[in-house]
Amino acid sequence: KAGVTQTPRYLIKTRGQQVTLSCSPISGHRSVSWYQQTPGQGLQFLFEYFSETQRNKGNFPGRFSGRQFSNSRSEMNVSTLELGDSALYLCASSPSLGANSPLHFGNGTRLTVT
Amino acid sequence: QQQVKQSPQSLIVQKGGISIINCAYENTAFDYFPWYQQFPGKGPALLIAIRPDVSEKKEGRFTISFNKSAKQFSLHIMDSQPGDSATYFCAASFDSNYQLIWGAGTKLIIKP
């Protein structure tokens, strides 16, 4: 079974621009979560989608948004990029909704904002 | 309190030694405690998980010890190997509709 695929692996953007990251979950997994990982802050939860609906949201500004498609693939968008948005963005899929369902992470998208 | 406090931040252990990483929590409603392992350039992967109805769970060289009264749980890696060098995250959750609360991570280095 193919794992979670995130594209692109690396991105360099300029402050003020917007960016879209993509995540393809493991086949059959309906829940997709997004995390921001930085050296100082660890893993910070962004949001979770299940059946095309956002079910949980972390404490991030509205510049961070996401969506899930009918095939469970997900995208996250960050608008008006700031230098502090530089991070590794991880996507995780799981078979069902909820924290107790094991998360399967992709290898992330490394975003650098200059 | 939703926090999970993880220590140490970094750890260096000789090959063959025991690596111990500790986590503490406040919310007694937490009922699921997983550990994730992350290698450089990779996403985290579930290593082992425990629920509060047991005090210990072992999978190969990896053991979770759980102390409900102290609100602490720890990961022990026996006979640590250089291939165990990674960042380890503990986490906790208390409801199937809530996301995991993550510890800050421990960077483990096993010296040959």
Short mmCIF file of C-alpha atoms in Angstrom, two decimals:
data_model
loop_
_atom_site.label_atom_id
_atom_site.label_comp_id
_atom_site.label_asym_id
_atom_site.label_seq_id
_atom_site.Cartn_x
_atom_site.Cartn_y
_atom_site.Cartn_z
CA LYS A 1 0.00 0.00 0.00
CA ALA A 2 1.41 3.40 -0.91
CA GLY A 3 2.05 5.75 1.96
CA VAL A 4 0.97 9.34 2.42
CA THR A 5 2.29 11.51 -0.40
CA GLN A 6 2.95 15.20 0.03
CA THR A 7 3.85 17.55 -2.78
CA PRO A 8 5.96 19.46 -3.32
CA ARG A 9 8.81 18.41 -0.99
CA TYR A 10 10.37 21.86 -0.96
CA LEU A 11 9.04 25.34 -1.57
CA ILE A 12 10.62 28.77 -1.43
CA LYS A 13 8.24 31.70 -1.36
CA THR A 14 8.47 35.41 -0.74
CA ARG A 15 6.75 37.20 2.12
CA GLY A 16 3.24 38.25 1.13
CA GLN A 17 2.75 35.47 -1.39
CA GLN A 18 0.38 32.55 -0.96
CA VAL A 19 1.10 28.85 -1.18
CA THR A 20 -0.87 25.62 -1.64
CA LEU A 21 0.36 22.28 -0.37
CA SER A 22 -1.06 18.94 -1.41
CA CYS A 23 -1.57 15.65 0.41
CA SER A 24 -2.69 12.26 -0.90
CA PRO A 25 -3.68 9.96 1.96
CA ILE A 26 -3.29 6.21 2.14
CA SER A 27 -5.97 4.52 0.07
CA GLY A 28 -9.08 3.97 2.19
CA HIS A 29 -8.14 6.56 4.80
CA ARG A 30 -10.82 9.20 5.16
CA SER A 31 -9.28 11.45 7.79
CA VAL A 32 -6.51 13.89 6.93
CA SER A 33 -4.75 16.12 9.46
CA TRP A 34 -2.21 18.86 8.94
CA TYR A 35 0.62 19.82 11.28
CA GLN A 36 3.25 22.54 11.35
CA GLN A 37 6.63 21.47 12.68
CA THR A 38 9.29 23.95 13.73
CA PRO A 39 12.44 23.40 15.84
CA GLY A 40 11.16 25.62 18.63
CA GLN A 41 7.47 24.71 18.70
CA GLY A 42 7.44 21.01 17.92
CA LEU A 43 4.31 19.64 16.25
CA GLN A 44 1.44 22.09 16.09
CA PHE A 45 -1.98 20.88 14.94
CA LEU A 46 -3.52 22.90 12.13
CA PHE A 47 -6.75 21.12 11.21
CA GLU A 48 -8.38 17.78 10.53
CA TYR A 49 -10.72 16.87 7.70
CA PHE A 50 -13.05 13.94 7.42
CA SER A 51 -15.48 13.32 4.57
CA GLU A 52 -14.71 16.74 3.09
CA THR A 53 -15.63 18.54 6.33
CA GLN A 54 -13.28 20.28 8.75
CA ARG A 55 -13.80 18.51 12.07
CA ASN A 56 -11.12 20.08 14.25
CA LYS A 57 -9.05 23.22 14.05
CA GLY A 58 -5.91 24.29 15.87
CA ASN A 59 -4.96 27.72 17.07
CA PHE A 60 -3.73 29.26 13.83
CA PRO A 61 -4.79 32.49 12.12
CA GLY A 62 -7.31 32.51 9.30
CA ARG A 63 -4.48 32.79 6.78
CA PHE A 64 -4.20 29.04 7.14
CA SER A 65 -6.98 27.15 5.44
CA GLY A 66 -7.58 23.75 3.99
CA ARG A 67 -9.98 21.56 2.18
CA GLN A 68 -10.60 17.92 1.41
CA PHE A 69 -11.89 16.48 -1.81
CA SER A 70 -14.27 13.59 -2.38
CA ASN A 71 -11.33 11.23 -2.99
CA SER A 72 -9.95 12.22 0.47
CA ARG A 73 -7.03 14.13 -1.03
CA SER A 74 -6.41 17.36 0.84
CA GLU A 75 -4.84 20.72 0.25
CA MET A 76 -3.81 23.42 2.65
CA ASN A 77 -3.35 27.05 1.72
CA VAL A 78 -1.42 29.78 3.45
CA SER A 79 -2.09 33.32 2.29
CA THR A 80 -0.04 36.45 2.88
CA LEU A 81 3.01 34.48 3.91
CA GLU A 82 5.10 35.69 6.82
CA LEU A 83 8.70 34.82 7.67
CA GLY A 84 7.44 32.88 10.70
CA ASP A 85 5.52 30.52 8.44
CA SER A 86 8.79 28.86 7.45
CA ALA A 87 8.39 25.31 8.69
CA LEU A 88 7.93 21.68 7.78
CA TYR A 89 4.25 21.04 7.03
CA LEU A 90 3.19 17.48 7.68
CA CYS A 91 0.08 15.73 6.54
CA ALA A 92 -1.21 12.61 8.29
CA SER A 93 -3.99 10.26 7.33
CA SER A 94 -5.89 7.76 9.42
CA PRO A 95 -8.67 5.27 8.76
CA SER A 96 -11.18 7.04 10.97
CA LEU A 97 -11.82 10.30 12.74
CA GLY A 98 -10.35 11.02 16.12
CA ALA A 99 -7.11 11.20 18.04
CA ASN A 100 -7.08 7.52 19.00
CA SER A 101 -6.79 6.38 15.41
CA PRO A 102 -3.10 5.87 14.47
CA LEU A 103 -1.70 8.64 12.31
CA HIS A 104 0.29 7.85 9.17
CA PHE A 105 2.47 10.82 8.27
CA GLY A 106 3.89 11.88 4.96
CA ASN A 107 7.45 13.18 4.74
CA GLY A 108 6.31 16.76 4.68
CA THR A 109 6.70 19.89 2.62
CA ARG A 110 9.56 22.15 3.67
CA LEU A 111 8.40 25.75 3.21
CA THR A 112 10.90 28.57 3.33
CA VAL A 113 9.63 32.15 3.31
CA THR A 114 12.15 34.83 2.42
CA GLN B 1 -4.57 21.63 31.58
CA GLN B 2 -3.96 20.34 28.05
CA GLN B 3 -0.15 20.25 28.08
CA VAL B 4 2.10 17.25 27.83
CA LYS B 5 5.58 18.00 29.16
CA GLN B 6 8.38 15.91 27.69
CA SER B 7 11.94 15.57 28.95
CA PRO B 8 14.79 15.62 28.27
CA GLN B 9 14.98 17.80 25.19
CA SER B 10 17.99 15.83 23.99
CA LEU B 11 19.69 12.64 25.09
CA ILE B 12 22.96 10.91 24.25
CA VAL B 13 23.26 7.22 25.11
CA GLN B 14 26.03 4.72 24.44
CA LYS B 15 25.25 1.78 22.20
CA GLY B 16 23.81 -1.03 24.28
CA GLY B 17 22.56 1.29 26.99
CA ILE B 18 19.02 2.12 28.09
CA SER B 19 17.38 5.27 26.76
CA ILE B 20 14.62 6.76 28.91
CA ILE B 21 12.31 9.57 27.87
CA ASN B 22 9.67 10.92 30.22
CA CYS B 23 6.35 12.66 29.76
CA ALA B 24 4.00 14.21 32.29
CA TYR B 25 0.42 15.39 31.94
CA GLU B 26 -2.19 17.17 34.03
CA ASN B 27 -5.52 16.18 32.55
CA THR B 28 -6.66 12.92 34.16
CA ALA B 29 -9.20 12.46 31.38
CA PHE B 30 -6.44 11.49 28.93
CA ASP B 31 -6.95 7.87 27.94
CA TYR B 32 -4.57 7.22 25.06
CA PHE B 33 -0.81 7.74 25.12
CA PRO B 34 1.15 7.05 21.91
CA TRP B 35 4.81 7.51 21.14
CA TYR B 36 5.96 8.53 17.68
CA GLN B 37 9.45 8.17 16.21
CA GLN B 38 10.77 10.56 13.59
CA PHE B 39 13.92 10.11 11.52
CA PRO B 40 15.53 13.09 9.76
CA GLY B 41 13.75 13.92 6.53
CA LYS B 42 10.79 11.71 7.39
CA GLY B 43 7.43 12.17 9.01
CA PRO B 44 6.75 10.74 12.48
CA ALA B 45 5.64 7.12 12.69
CA LEU B 46 3.69 5.44 15.47
CA LEU B 47 6.06 3.41 17.61
CA ILE B 48 3.96 2.13 20.49
CA ALA B 49 0.86 3.24 22.42
CA ILE B 50 -0.70 2.53 25.80
CA ARG B 51 -4.01 3.05 27.57
CA PRO B 52 -4.28 3.74 31.32
CA ASP B 53 -5.75 0.34 32.15
CA VAL B 54 -2.25 -1.20 31.93
CA SER B 55 0.96 -0.10 33.64
CA GLU B 56 3.38 -1.37 31.03
CA LYS B 57 3.46 -2.35 27.38
CA LYS B 58 6.42 -3.91 25.63
CA GLU B 59 7.17 -4.29 21.94
CA GLY B 60 10.60 -5.69 21.26
CA ARG B 61 13.19 -3.39 22.79
CA PHE B 62 10.64 -0.62 23.35
CA THR B 63 8.60 -0.40 26.56
CA ILE B 64 6.07 2.17 27.73
CA SER B 65 5.71 2.48 31.49
CA PHE B 66 2.60 4.23 32.77
CA ASN B 67 2.12 5.66 36.25
CA LYS B 68 -1.47 6.82 36.58
CA SER B 69 -1.15 8.25 40.11
CA ALA B 70 1.90 10.32 39.16
CA LYS B 71 0.37 11.25 35.79
CA GLN B 72 3.54 10.24 34.03
CA PHE B 73 4.50 7.86 31.28
CA SER B 74 7.86 7.00 29.86
CA LEU B 75 9.52 5.27 26.95
CA HIS B 76 12.38 2.88 27.62
CA ILE B 77 14.61 1.66 24.80
CA MET B 78 16.64 -1.34 25.88
CA ASP B 79 19.96 -2.23 24.22
CA SER B 80 19.88 1.08 22.33
CA GLN B 81 21.31 0.95 18.81
CA PRO B 82 22.63 3.67 16.48
CA GLY B 83 19.59 3.02 14.29
CA ASP B 84 17.40 4.23 17.17
CA SER B 85 18.82 7.72 16.78
CA ALA B 86 15.76 9.83 16.04
CA THR B 87 13.39 12.35 17.57
CA TYR B 88 10.75 10.85 19.81
CA PHE B 89 7.41 12.47 20.57
CA CYS B 90 4.96 11.50 23.27
CA ALA B 91 1.32 12.50 22.96
CA ALA B 92 -2.00 12.16 24.74
CA SER B 93 -5.68 12.40 23.95
CA PHE B 94 -8.90 11.95 25.86
CA ASP B 95 -11.72 11.87 23.41
CA SER B 96 -12.09 10.28 20.03
CA ASN B 97 -13.14 13.62 18.60
CA TYR B 98 -10.11 15.57 19.76
CA GLN B 99 -6.65 15.83 18.27
CA LEU B 100 -3.55 14.58 20.04
CA ILE B 101 -1.74 16.84 22.47
CA TRP B 102 1.96 16.53 21.67
CA GLY B 103 5.08 16.72 23.77
CA ALA B 104 7.91 18.93 22.52
CA GLY B 105 10.06 16.00 21.37
CA THR B 106 13.35 14.43 22.45
CA LYS B 107 16.30 14.16 20.12
CA LEU B 108 18.01 10.86 20.89
CA ILE B 109 21.54 10.12 19.73
CA ILE B 110 23.01 6.65 20.24
CA LYS B 111 26.82 6.71 20.17
CA PRO B 112 28.49 3.65 18.61
#
